[in-house]
Amino acid sequence: MLTANRLRGLFPAIPTPVKADDTIDAGAVSAMFAWLNKQGIDGVVPLGGTGEYGALARAERIKMAGLSVKAMAGKGPVIAGVLDTGFHDALQAGREFAAEGVDGLLVLTPYYTNPTQAGIRDYFLRYADASPVPVLIYEIPYRTRIAIEPKILHELSRHPNIIGMKACNLDMYHFLQVVAGVDESFAVLSGEDSLFPLHLAAGAKGGIIVTACLLPRAWRQIFETATAGKTAEALSLHRGLIPLMNMAFAETNPGPMKAVMDMVGVEAPRMLAPLVQPAPALVASLRAELGRQLAISEGIA
């Protein structure tokens, strides 16, 4: 059973390779995991926003969960995103992914209904009670339009089946308050490429990082440097990735990243509606920057 102790290190948020008919490209999935596993990662997070959860057919989500489990082959936990809007659909998805062998579920804050804090609390408690595998909370208020108060996260962190969270709240004071009061059995993971070393310095145990799919060694170096207490050095390394991050998120993720993943051996640039292919000029600039960064990362031990 997955525990918070295993939520340490680098967990790339992975895209979903698809074919022209919007079904999973199993060959590209295999190539992506071959790349990631040889670079040194601690686990993966398929089927989140980066994985285009809302645009995938339900059967394809289940397939992607199973392929991820098979490809990781026990090398690290597979934590599948659950981004449904309603409790029953979310729980059904979690059960389906658990049946495919995932180790944990990253469950999004309920949105659109604009729940109260009490409603959010009850939602996650009910979900954790019913989930067959451990749950991580996914807080991303710039997408859901609702934040979870630190005191609610503190309470939820004490549930035995809620073992961590992906923190995508850009408010650093909110992050500091969360980390200050969560249970020892609960791991806070950074969900922001842009804030990763700061989150580590403030108490995050690792990160669910998008561009780690492209540069896992570089992000691993930032993690190891920051956790060794060398915050200034980690920030310097992170600063070198700012141009790449700016390009990777200049259009809606994962469009730019998918467009250049052939540079790491993954030929699957197709997007799912309503997303479209990124602008050619952006792709060209990102290619040049990624090529530069890959050359640098080859020198990282």
PDB file of C-alpha atoms in Angstrom:
ATOM      1  CA  MET A   1       0.000   0.000   0.000  1.00  0.00           C
ATOM      2  CA  LEU A   2       1.337   3.415  -0.978  1.00  0.00           C
ATOM      3  CA  THR A   3       2.312   5.649   1.946  1.00  0.00           C
ATOM      4  CA  ALA A   4       3.531   9.208   2.308  1.00  0.00           C
ATOM      5  CA  ASN A   5       7.069   7.921   2.843  1.00  0.00           C
ATOM      6  CA  ARG A   6       7.202   6.946  -0.829  1.00  0.00           C
ATOM      7  CA  LEU A   7       6.091  10.383  -1.982  1.00  0.00           C
ATOM      8  CA  ARG A   8       9.623  11.714  -2.174  1.00  0.00           C
ATOM      9  CA  GLY A   9      11.404  13.057  -5.216  1.00  0.00           C
ATOM     10  CA  LEU A  10      10.402  13.611  -8.810  1.00  0.00           C
ATOM     11  CA  PHE A  11       7.041  12.551 -10.254  1.00  0.00           C
ATOM     12  CA  PRO A  12       6.579  13.752 -13.844  1.00  0.00           C
ATOM     13  CA  ALA A  13       3.037  14.715 -14.823  1.00  0.00           C
ATOM     14  CA  ILE A  14       2.877  12.881 -18.122  1.00  0.00           C
ATOM     15  CA  PRO A  15       0.974  13.660 -21.334  1.00  0.00           C
ATOM     16  CA  THR A  16      -1.249  11.129 -23.062  1.00  0.00           C
ATOM     17  CA  PRO A  17       0.089  10.115 -26.491  1.00  0.00           C
ATOM     18  CA  VAL A  18      -2.810   9.685 -28.923  1.00  0.00           C
ATOM     19  CA  LYS A  19      -3.332   8.647 -32.530  1.00  0.00           C
ATOM     20  CA  ALA A  20      -5.389  10.414 -35.189  1.00  0.00           C
ATOM     21  CA  ASP A  21      -8.573   8.733 -33.944  1.00  0.00           C
ATOM     22  CA  ASP A  22      -8.048  10.073 -30.387  1.00  0.00           C
ATOM     23  CA  THR A  23      -7.161   6.646 -28.993  1.00  0.00           C
ATOM     24  CA  ILE A  24      -4.028   5.877 -26.999  1.00  0.00           C
ATOM     25  CA  ASP A  25      -0.804   5.418 -28.952  1.00  0.00           C
ATOM     26  CA  ALA A  26       0.618   2.454 -27.020  1.00  0.00           C
ATOM     27  CA  GLY A  27       3.940   2.557 -28.869  1.00  0.00           C
ATOM     28  CA  ALA A  28       4.494   6.191 -27.939  1.00  0.00           C
ATOM     29  CA  VAL A  29       3.515   5.462 -24.334  1.00  0.00           C
ATOM     30  CA  SER A  30       6.164   2.735 -24.235  1.00  0.00           C
ATOM     31  CA  ALA A  31       8.767   5.093 -25.697  1.00  0.00           C
ATOM     32  CA  MET A  32       7.905   7.800 -23.169  1.00  0.00           C
ATOM     33  CA  PHE A  33       8.331   5.460 -20.216  1.00  0.00           C
ATOM     34  CA  ALA A  34      11.570   4.062 -21.651  1.00  0.00           C
ATOM     35  CA  TRP A  35      12.916   7.624 -21.710  1.00  0.00           C
ATOM     36  CA  LEU A  36      11.728   8.513 -18.239  1.00  0.00           C
ATOM     37  CA  ASN A  37      12.812   5.319 -16.498  1.00  0.00           C
ATOM     38  CA  LYS A  38      16.384   5.515 -17.765  1.00  0.00           C
ATOM     39  CA  GLN A  39      16.663   9.137 -16.588  1.00  0.00           C
ATOM     40  CA  GLY A  40      15.825   8.510 -12.942  1.00  0.00           C
ATOM     41  CA  ILE A  41      12.330   9.308 -11.693  1.00  0.00           C
ATOM     42  CA  ASP A  42      10.506   8.299  -8.516  1.00  0.00           C
ATOM     43  CA  GLY A  43       7.031   7.709  -9.965  1.00  0.00           C
ATOM     44  CA  VAL A  44       4.590   9.104 -12.497  1.00  0.00           C
ATOM     45  CA  VAL A  45       1.273  10.932 -12.602  1.00  0.00           C
ATOM     46  CA  PRO A  46      -0.780  10.091 -15.694  1.00  0.00           C
ATOM     47  CA  LEU A  47      -4.283  11.394 -16.475  1.00  0.00           C
ATOM     48  CA  GLY A  48      -4.045  14.813 -14.901  1.00  0.00           C
ATOM     49  CA  GLY A  49      -4.518  18.071 -16.759  1.00  0.00           C
ATOM     50  CA  THR A  50      -1.261  17.391 -18.609  1.00  0.00           C
ATOM     51  CA  GLY A  51      -2.780  14.055 -19.580  1.00  0.00           C
ATOM     52  CA  GLU A  52      -5.855  15.809 -21.077  1.00  0.00           C
ATOM     53  CA  TYR A  53      -8.160  13.926 -18.717  1.00  0.00           C
ATOM     54  CA  GLY A  54     -11.321  15.789 -19.653  1.00  0.00           C
ATOM     55  CA  ALA A  55     -10.827  15.261 -23.386  1.00  0.00           C
ATOM     56  CA  LEU A  56     -10.134  11.516 -23.230  1.00  0.00           C
ATOM     57  CA  ALA A  57     -12.893   8.957 -23.566  1.00  0.00           C
ATOM     58  CA  ARG A  58     -13.429   6.982 -20.355  1.00  0.00           C
ATOM     59  CA  ALA A  59     -12.195   3.744 -21.936  1.00  0.00           C
ATOM     60  CA  GLU A  60      -8.981   5.475 -23.042  1.00  0.00           C
ATOM     61  CA  ARG A  61      -8.378   6.801 -19.523  1.00  0.00           C
ATOM     62  CA  ILE A  62      -8.619   3.273 -18.166  1.00  0.00           C
ATOM     63  CA  LYS A  63      -6.283   2.027 -20.889  1.00  0.00           C
ATOM     64  CA  MET A  64      -3.727   4.722 -20.085  1.00  0.00           C
ATOM     65  CA  ALA A  65      -3.825   3.791 -16.404  1.00  0.00           C
ATOM     66  CA  GLY A  66      -3.113   0.163 -17.247  1.00  0.00           C
ATOM     67  CA  LEU A  67      -0.338   0.974 -19.705  1.00  0.00           C
ATOM     68  CA  SER A  68       1.323   3.229 -17.138  1.00  0.00           C
ATOM     69  CA  VAL A  69       1.280   0.508 -14.500  1.00  0.00           C
ATOM     70  CA  LYS A  70       2.713  -2.013 -16.937  1.00  0.00           C
ATOM     71  CA  ALA A  71       5.432   0.352 -18.135  1.00  0.00           C
ATOM     72  CA  MET A  72       6.535   1.367 -14.633  1.00  0.00           C
ATOM     73  CA  ALA A  73       6.726  -2.305 -13.658  1.00  0.00           C
ATOM     74  CA  GLY A  74       7.054  -1.516  -9.972  1.00  0.00           C
ATOM     75  CA  LYS A  75       9.929   0.963 -10.405  1.00  0.00           C
ATOM     76  CA  GLY A  76       7.861   3.634  -8.660  1.00  0.00           C
ATOM     77  CA  PRO A  77       4.257   4.469  -7.835  1.00  0.00           C
ATOM     78  CA  VAL A  78       1.694   5.307 -10.490  1.00  0.00           C
ATOM     79  CA  ILE A  79      -0.684   7.987  -9.203  1.00  0.00           C
ATOM     80  CA  ALA A  80      -3.597   8.471 -11.580  1.00  0.00           C
ATOM     81  CA  GLY A  81      -5.431  11.756 -11.830  1.00  0.00           C
ATOM     82  CA  VAL A  82      -9.181  11.866 -11.204  1.00  0.00           C
ATOM     83  CA  LEU A  83     -10.605  15.123 -12.561  1.00  0.00           C
ATOM     84  CA  ASP A  84     -14.346  14.435 -12.731  1.00  0.00           C
ATOM     85  CA  THR A  85     -16.754  17.117 -11.568  1.00  0.00           C
ATOM     86  CA  GLY A  86     -19.052  14.895  -9.512  1.00  0.00           C
ATOM     87  CA  PHE A  87     -18.481  12.518  -6.619  1.00  0.00           C
ATOM     88  CA  HIS A  88     -19.958   9.361  -8.155  1.00  0.00           C
ATOM     89  CA  ASP A  89     -18.173   9.695 -11.497  1.00  0.00           C
ATOM     90  CA  ALA A  90     -14.936  10.493  -9.675  1.00  0.00           C
ATOM     91  CA  LEU A  91     -15.288   7.470  -7.427  1.00  0.00           C
ATOM     92  CA  GLN A  92     -16.109   5.198 -10.357  1.00  0.00           C
ATOM     93  CA  ALA A  93     -13.022   6.446 -12.198  1.00  0.00           C
ATOM     94  CA  GLY A  94     -10.869   5.828  -9.136  1.00  0.00           C
ATOM     95  CA  ARG A  95     -12.151   2.304  -8.785  1.00  0.00           C
ATOM     96  CA  GLU A  96     -11.531   1.618 -12.475  1.00  0.00           C
ATOM     97  CA  PHE A  97      -7.967   2.903 -12.239  1.00  0.00           C
ATOM     98  CA  ALA A  98      -7.346   0.922  -9.069  1.00  0.00           C
ATOM     99  CA  ALA A  99      -8.501  -2.208 -10.872  1.00  0.00           C
ATOM    100  CA  GLU A 100      -5.753  -1.517 -13.441  1.00  0.00           C
ATOM    101  CA  GLY A 101      -3.181  -1.522 -10.642  1.00  0.00           C
ATOM    102  CA  VAL A 102      -2.465   2.146  -9.921  1.00  0.00           C
ATOM    103  CA  ASP A 103      -0.971   2.832  -6.515  1.00  0.00           C
ATOM    104  CA  GLY A 104      -2.801   6.050  -5.700  1.00  0.00           C
ATOM    105  CA  LEU A 105      -5.309   8.601  -6.952  1.00  0.00           C
ATOM    106  CA  LEU A 106      -4.810  12.339  -7.377  1.00  0.00           C
ATOM    107  CA  VAL A 107      -8.319  13.669  -6.797  1.00  0.00           C
ATOM    108  CA  LEU A 108      -9.180  17.185  -7.926  1.00  0.00           C
ATOM    109  CA  THR A 109     -11.000  19.677  -5.737  1.00  0.00           C
ATOM    110  CA  PRO A 110     -14.706  19.547  -6.725  1.00  0.00           C
ATOM    111  CA  TYR A 111     -15.436  22.467  -9.001  1.00  0.00           C
ATOM    112  CA  TYR A 112     -18.211  24.259 -10.923  1.00  0.00           C
ATOM    113  CA  THR A 113     -20.685  23.704  -8.077  1.00  0.00           C
ATOM    114  CA  ASN A 114     -18.701  26.241  -6.007  1.00  0.00           C
ATOM    115  CA  PRO A 115     -18.817  24.245  -2.743  1.00  0.00           C
ATOM    116  CA  THR A 116     -18.232  25.644   0.723  1.00  0.00           C
ATOM    117  CA  GLN A 117     -15.172  24.608   2.706  1.00  0.00           C
ATOM    118  CA  ALA A 118     -17.397  22.208   4.642  1.00  0.00           C
ATOM    119  CA  GLY A 119     -18.499  20.694   1.337  1.00  0.00           C
ATOM    120  CA  ILE A 120     -14.918  20.237   0.186  1.00  0.00           C
ATOM    121  CA  ARG A 121     -14.033  18.634   3.500  1.00  0.00           C
ATOM    122  CA  ASP A 122     -16.908  16.174   3.307  1.00  0.00           C
ATOM    123  CA  TYR A 123     -16.209  15.364  -0.346  1.00  0.00           C
ATOM    124  CA  PHE A 124     -12.641  14.268   0.335  1.00  0.00           C
ATOM    125  CA  LEU A 125     -13.535  12.413   3.530  1.00  0.00           C
ATOM    126  CA  ARG A 126     -16.270  10.472   1.706  1.00  0.00           C
ATOM    127  CA  TYR A 127     -13.942   9.766  -1.201  1.00  0.00           C
ATOM    128  CA  ALA A 128     -11.123   8.567   1.027  1.00  0.00           C
ATOM    129  CA  ASP A 129     -13.484   6.323   2.973  1.00  0.00           C
ATOM    130  CA  ALA A 130     -14.614   4.633  -0.255  1.00  0.00           C
ATOM    131  CA  SER A 131     -11.383   4.613  -2.278  1.00  0.00           C
ATOM    132  CA  PRO A 132      -9.648   1.238  -2.709  1.00  0.00           C
ATOM    133  CA  VAL A 133      -6.223   2.942  -2.874  1.00  0.00           C
ATOM    134  CA  PRO A 134      -4.682   5.943  -1.102  1.00  0.00           C
ATOM    135  CA  VAL A 135      -5.723   9.446  -2.125  1.00  0.00           C
ATOM    136  CA  LEU A 136      -3.777  12.630  -2.808  1.00  0.00           C
ATOM    137  CA  ILE A 137      -5.614  15.948  -2.905  1.00  0.00           C
ATOM    138  CA  TYR A 138      -5.150  18.031  -6.036  1.00  0.00           C
ATOM    139  CA  GLU A 139      -5.511  21.721  -5.247  1.00  0.00           C
ATOM    140  CA  ILE A 140      -5.220  24.038  -8.250  1.00  0.00           C
ATOM    141  CA  PRO A 141      -7.389  27.106  -7.634  1.00  0.00           C
ATOM    142  CA  TYR A 142      -6.433  28.916 -10.847  1.00  0.00           C
ATOM    143  CA  ARG A 143      -8.248  26.099 -12.696  1.00  0.00           C
ATOM    144  CA  THR A 144     -11.027  25.188 -10.249  1.00  0.00           C
ATOM    145  CA  ARG A 145     -11.634  28.770  -9.010  1.00  0.00           C
ATOM    146  CA  ILE A 146     -11.756  27.560  -5.423  1.00  0.00           C
ATOM    147  CA  ALA A 147      -8.964  27.169  -2.867  1.00  0.00           C
ATOM    148  CA  ILE A 148      -8.906  24.832   0.118  1.00  0.00           C
ATOM    149  CA  GLU A 149      -8.317  26.578   3.414  1.00  0.00           C
ATOM    150  CA  PRO A 150      -5.187  25.421   5.264  1.00  0.00           C
ATOM    151  CA  LYS A 151      -7.205  24.339   8.307  1.00  0.00           C
ATOM    152  CA  ILE A 152      -9.314  22.043   6.091  1.00  0.00           C
ATOM    153  CA  LEU A 153      -6.165  20.520   4.577  1.00  0.00           C
ATOM    154  CA  HIS A 154      -4.773  20.025   8.070  1.00  0.00           C
ATOM    155  CA  GLU A 155      -7.868  18.072   9.041  1.00  0.00           C
ATOM    156  CA  LEU A 156      -7.914  16.031   5.850  1.00  0.00           C
ATOM    157  CA  SER A 157      -4.231  15.160   6.286  1.00  0.00           C
ATOM    158  CA  ARG A 158      -5.145  13.130   9.363  1.00  0.00           C
ATOM    159  CA  HIS A 159      -7.380  10.722   7.447  1.00  0.00           C
ATOM    160  CA  PRO A 160      -5.488   7.409   7.133  1.00  0.00           C
ATOM    161  CA  ASN A 161      -6.309   7.065   3.423  1.00  0.00           C
ATOM    162  CA  ILE A 162      -5.340  10.628   2.458  1.00  0.00           C
ATOM    163  CA  ILE A 163      -1.554  10.578   2.199  1.00  0.00           C
ATOM    164  CA  GLY A 164      -0.581  13.743   0.374  1.00  0.00           C
ATOM    165  CA  MET A 165      -1.414  16.544  -1.997  1.00  0.00           C
ATOM    166  CA  LYS A 166      -0.309  18.245  -5.183  1.00  0.00           C
ATOM    167  CA  ALA A 167      -0.009  21.920  -4.264  1.00  0.00           C
ATOM    168  CA  CYS A 168      -0.695  24.264  -7.176  1.00  0.00           C
ATOM    169  CA  ASN A 169      -1.778  27.268  -5.145  1.00  0.00           C
ATOM    170  CA  LEU A 170       0.486  30.119  -6.270  1.00  0.00           C
ATOM    171  CA  ASP A 171       0.098  31.874  -2.905  1.00  0.00           C
ATOM    172  CA  MET A 172       3.314  31.063  -1.022  1.00  0.00           C
ATOM    173  CA  TYR A 173       1.862  32.122   2.323  1.00  0.00           C
ATOM    174  CA  HIS A 174      -0.975  29.649   1.795  1.00  0.00           C
ATOM    175  CA  PHE A 175       1.650  26.971   1.095  1.00  0.00           C
ATOM    176  CA  LEU A 176       3.578  27.838   4.251  1.00  0.00           C
ATOM    177  CA  GLN A 177       0.414  27.611   6.339  1.00  0.00           C
ATOM    178  CA  VAL A 178      -0.470  24.231   4.846  1.00  0.00           C
ATOM    179  CA  VAL A 179       2.956  22.713   5.478  1.00  0.00           C
ATOM    180  CA  ALA A 180       2.971  24.051   9.031  1.00  0.00           C
ATOM    181  CA  GLY A 181      -0.072  22.057  10.103  1.00  0.00           C
ATOM    182  CA  VAL A 182      -0.340  18.828   8.110  1.00  0.00           C
ATOM    183  CA  ASP A 183       0.103  15.451   9.735  1.00  0.00           C
ATOM    184  CA  GLU A 184       3.458  13.673   9.623  1.00  0.00           C
ATOM    185  CA  SER A 185       1.785  10.906   7.624  1.00  0.00           C
ATOM    186  CA  PHE A 186       0.970  13.376   4.823  1.00  0.00           C
ATOM    187  CA  ALA A 187       3.346  14.521   2.049  1.00  0.00           C
ATOM    188  CA  VAL A 188       2.963  17.883   0.367  1.00  0.00           C
ATOM    189  CA  LEU A 189       4.242  17.789  -3.225  1.00  0.00           C
ATOM    190  CA  SER A 190       4.901  20.869  -5.309  1.00  0.00           C
ATOM    191  CA  GLY A 191       2.737  21.016  -8.406  1.00  0.00           C
ATOM    192  CA  GLU A 192       4.358  24.086  -9.894  1.00  0.00           C
ATOM    193  CA  ASP A 193       7.403  23.924 -12.143  1.00  0.00           C
ATOM    194  CA  SER A 194       7.829  27.662 -11.514  1.00  0.00           C
ATOM    195  CA  LEU A 195       7.980  27.363  -7.710  1.00  0.00           C
ATOM    196  CA  PHE A 196       9.577  23.951  -7.211  1.00  0.00           C
ATOM    197  CA  PRO A 197      12.778  24.943  -5.322  1.00  0.00           C
ATOM    198  CA  LEU A 198      10.882  27.398  -3.132  1.00  0.00           C
ATOM    199  CA  HIS A 199       8.320  24.734  -2.267  1.00  0.00           C
ATOM    200  CA  LEU A 200      11.115  22.299  -1.415  1.00  0.00           C
ATOM    201  CA  ALA A 201      12.781  24.860   0.831  1.00  0.00           C
ATOM    202  CA  ALA A 202       9.431  25.434   2.547  1.00  0.00           C
ATOM    203  CA  GLY A 203       8.772  21.755   3.245  1.00  0.00           C
ATOM    204  CA  ALA A 204       7.588  19.970   0.096  1.00  0.00           C
ATOM    205  CA  LYS A 205       8.788  16.367  -0.129  1.00  0.00           C
ATOM    206  CA  GLY A 206       9.059  16.392  -3.909  1.00  0.00           C
ATOM    207  CA  GLY A 207       7.159  17.532  -6.942  1.00  0.00           C
ATOM    208  CA  ILE A 208       4.709  16.580  -9.665  1.00  0.00           C
ATOM    209  CA  ILE A 209       6.466  18.446 -12.450  1.00  0.00           C
ATOM    210  CA  VAL A 210       5.321  18.840 -16.070  1.00  0.00           C
ATOM    211  CA  THR A 211       8.577  19.658 -17.837  1.00  0.00           C
ATOM    212  CA  ALA A 212      10.327  16.834 -16.004  1.00  0.00           C
ATOM    213  CA  CYS A 213       9.032  14.766 -18.928  1.00  0.00           C
ATOM    214  CA  LEU A 214      11.513  16.636 -21.105  1.00  0.00           C
ATOM    215  CA  LEU A 215      14.384  17.204 -18.671  1.00  0.00           C
ATOM    216  CA  PRO A 216      14.194  14.703 -15.813  1.00  0.00           C
ATOM    217  CA  ARG A 217      17.913  14.929 -15.010  1.00  0.00           C
ATOM    218  CA  ALA A 218      17.821  18.696 -14.688  1.00  0.00           C
ATOM    219  CA  TRP A 219      14.826  18.574 -12.362  1.00  0.00           C
ATOM    220  CA  ARG A 220      16.434  15.749 -10.373  1.00  0.00           C
ATOM    221  CA  GLN A 221      19.502  17.923  -9.868  1.00  0.00           C
ATOM    222  CA  ILE A 222      17.339  20.767  -8.569  1.00  0.00           C
ATOM    223  CA  PHE A 223      15.587  18.368  -6.182  1.00  0.00           C
ATOM    224  CA  GLU A 224      18.805  16.896  -4.816  1.00  0.00           C
ATOM    225  CA  THR A 225      20.449  20.305  -4.466  1.00  0.00           C
ATOM    226  CA  ALA A 226      17.466  21.818  -2.663  1.00  0.00           C
ATOM    227  CA  THR A 227      16.992  18.878  -0.306  1.00  0.00           C
ATOM    228  CA  ALA A 228      20.693  19.058   0.571  1.00  0.00           C
ATOM    229  CA  GLY A 229      19.981  22.516   1.954  1.00  0.00           C
ATOM    230  CA  LYS A 230      21.649  24.373  -0.924  1.00  0.00           C
ATOM    231  CA  THR A 231      18.679  26.593  -1.668  1.00  0.00           C
ATOM    232  CA  ALA A 232      20.602  29.382  -3.409  1.00  0.00           C
ATOM    233  CA  GLU A 233      22.262  26.860  -5.720  1.00  0.00           C
ATOM    234  CA  ALA A 234      18.932  25.162  -6.450  1.00  0.00           C
ATOM    235  CA  LEU A 235      17.382  28.522  -7.303  1.00  0.00           C
ATOM    236  CA  SER A 236      20.279  29.246  -9.654  1.00  0.00           C
ATOM    237  CA  LEU A 237      19.757  25.927 -11.449  1.00  0.00           C
ATOM    238  CA  HIS A 238      16.023  26.585 -11.618  1.00  0.00           C
ATOM    239  CA  ARG A 239      16.635  30.071 -13.039  1.00  0.00           C
ATOM    240  CA  GLY A 240      18.352  28.449 -15.998  1.00  0.00           C
ATOM    241  CA  LEU A 241      15.108  26.672 -16.891  1.00  0.00           C
ATOM    242  CA  ILE A 242      12.934  29.808 -16.900  1.00  0.00           C
ATOM    243  CA  PRO A 243      13.152  30.340 -20.694  1.00  0.00           C
ATOM    244  CA  LEU A 244      12.060  26.760 -21.311  1.00  0.00           C
ATOM    245  CA  MET A 245       9.214  26.998 -18.793  1.00  0.00           C
ATOM    246  CA  ASN A 246       7.998  30.239 -20.334  1.00  0.00           C
ATOM    247  CA  MET A 247       7.792  28.565 -23.739  1.00  0.00           C
ATOM    248  CA  ALA A 248       6.334  25.280 -22.472  1.00  0.00           C
ATOM    249  CA  PHE A 249       3.433  27.145 -20.864  1.00  0.00           C
ATOM    250  CA  ALA A 250       3.041  29.947 -23.408  1.00  0.00           C
ATOM    251  CA  GLU A 251       0.072  28.021 -24.812  1.00  0.00           C
ATOM    252  CA  THR A 252      -2.120  25.591 -22.915  1.00  0.00           C
ATOM    253  CA  ASN A 253      -0.180  22.629 -21.566  1.00  0.00           C
ATOM    254  CA  PRO A 254       0.552  20.000 -22.882  1.00  0.00           C
ATOM    255  CA  GLY A 255       0.475  21.416 -26.427  1.00  0.00           C
ATOM    256  CA  PRO A 256       3.986  22.882 -26.585  1.00  0.00           C
ATOM    257  CA  MET A 257       5.519  19.935 -24.732  1.00  0.00           C
ATOM    258  CA  LYS A 258       3.850  17.335 -26.945  1.00  0.00           C
ATOM    259  CA  ALA A 259       5.085  19.182 -30.026  1.00  0.00           C
ATOM    260  CA  VAL A 260       8.752  18.688 -29.081  1.00  0.00           C
ATOM    261  CA  MET A 261       8.748  15.298 -27.357  1.00  0.00           C
ATOM    262  CA  ASP A 262      10.126  13.690 -30.508  1.00  0.00           C
ATOM    263  CA  MET A 263      13.431  15.172 -29.292  1.00  0.00           C
ATOM    264  CA  VAL A 264      13.352  12.619 -26.454  1.00  0.00           C
ATOM    265  CA  GLY A 265      12.109   9.767 -28.652  1.00  0.00           C
ATOM    266  CA  VAL A 266       8.336  10.166 -28.287  1.00  0.00           C
ATOM    267  CA  GLU A 267       6.534  10.727 -31.605  1.00  0.00           C
ATOM    268  CA  ALA A 268       3.036  11.778 -30.498  1.00  0.00           C
ATOM    269  CA  PRO A 269       2.328  15.480 -31.065  1.00  0.00           C
ATOM    270  CA  ARG A 270      -1.446  15.201 -31.525  1.00  0.00           C
ATOM    271  CA  MET A 271      -3.769  17.124 -29.227  1.00  0.00           C
ATOM    272  CA  LEU A 272      -7.325  16.389 -28.153  1.00  0.00           C
ATOM    273  CA  ALA A 273     -10.146  18.876 -28.751  1.00  0.00           C
ATOM    274  CA  PRO A 274     -10.583  21.629 -27.730  1.00  0.00           C
ATOM    275  CA  LEU A 275      -6.789  22.062 -27.689  1.00  0.00           C
ATOM    276  CA  VAL A 276      -5.007  22.645 -30.991  1.00  0.00           C
ATOM    277  CA  GLN A 277      -1.426  22.470 -32.180  1.00  0.00           C
ATOM    278  CA  PRO A 278       0.741  25.312 -30.838  1.00  0.00           C
ATOM    279  CA  ALA A 279       2.015  28.104 -33.060  1.00  0.00           C
ATOM    280  CA  PRO A 280       4.921  27.018 -35.299  1.00  0.00           C
ATOM    281  CA  ALA A 281       7.116  29.908 -34.146  1.00  0.00           C
ATOM    282  CA  LEU A 282       6.655  28.872 -30.517  1.00  0.00           C
ATOM    283  CA  VAL A 283       7.493  25.257 -31.336  1.00  0.00           C
ATOM    284  CA  ALA A 284      10.645  26.305 -33.179  1.00  0.00           C
ATOM    285  CA  SER A 285      11.820  28.421 -30.248  1.00  0.00           C
ATOM    286  CA  LEU A 286      11.045  25.650 -27.770  1.00  0.00           C
ATOM    287  CA  ARG A 287      12.953  23.147 -29.901  1.00  0.00           C
ATOM    288  CA  ALA A 288      16.028  25.324 -29.869  1.00  0.00           C
ATOM    289  CA  GLU A 289      15.866  25.850 -26.105  1.00  0.00           C
ATOM    290  CA  LEU A 290      15.165  22.187 -25.368  1.00  0.00           C
ATOM    291  CA  GLY A 291      18.112  21.178 -27.545  1.00  0.00           C
ATOM    292  CA  ARG A 292      20.338  23.494 -25.526  1.00  0.00           C
ATOM    293  CA  GLN A 293      19.034  22.155 -22.224  1.00  0.00           C
ATOM    294  CA  LEU A 294      19.371  18.512 -23.287  1.00  0.00           C
ATOM    295  CA  ALA A 295      22.985  19.154 -24.178  1.00  0.00           C
ATOM    296  CA  ILE A 296      23.550  20.612 -20.708  1.00  0.00           C
ATOM    297  CA  SER A 297      21.758  17.733 -19.003  1.00  0.00           C
ATOM    298  CA  GLU A 298      24.001  15.193 -20.695  1.00  0.00           C
ATOM    299  CA  GLY A 299      26.765  16.493 -18.479  1.00  0.00           C
ATOM    300  CA  ILE A 300      24.763  15.931 -15.294  1.00  0.00           C
ATOM    301  CA  ALA A 301      25.956  12.799 -13.517  1.00  0.00           C
TER     302      ALA A 301
END
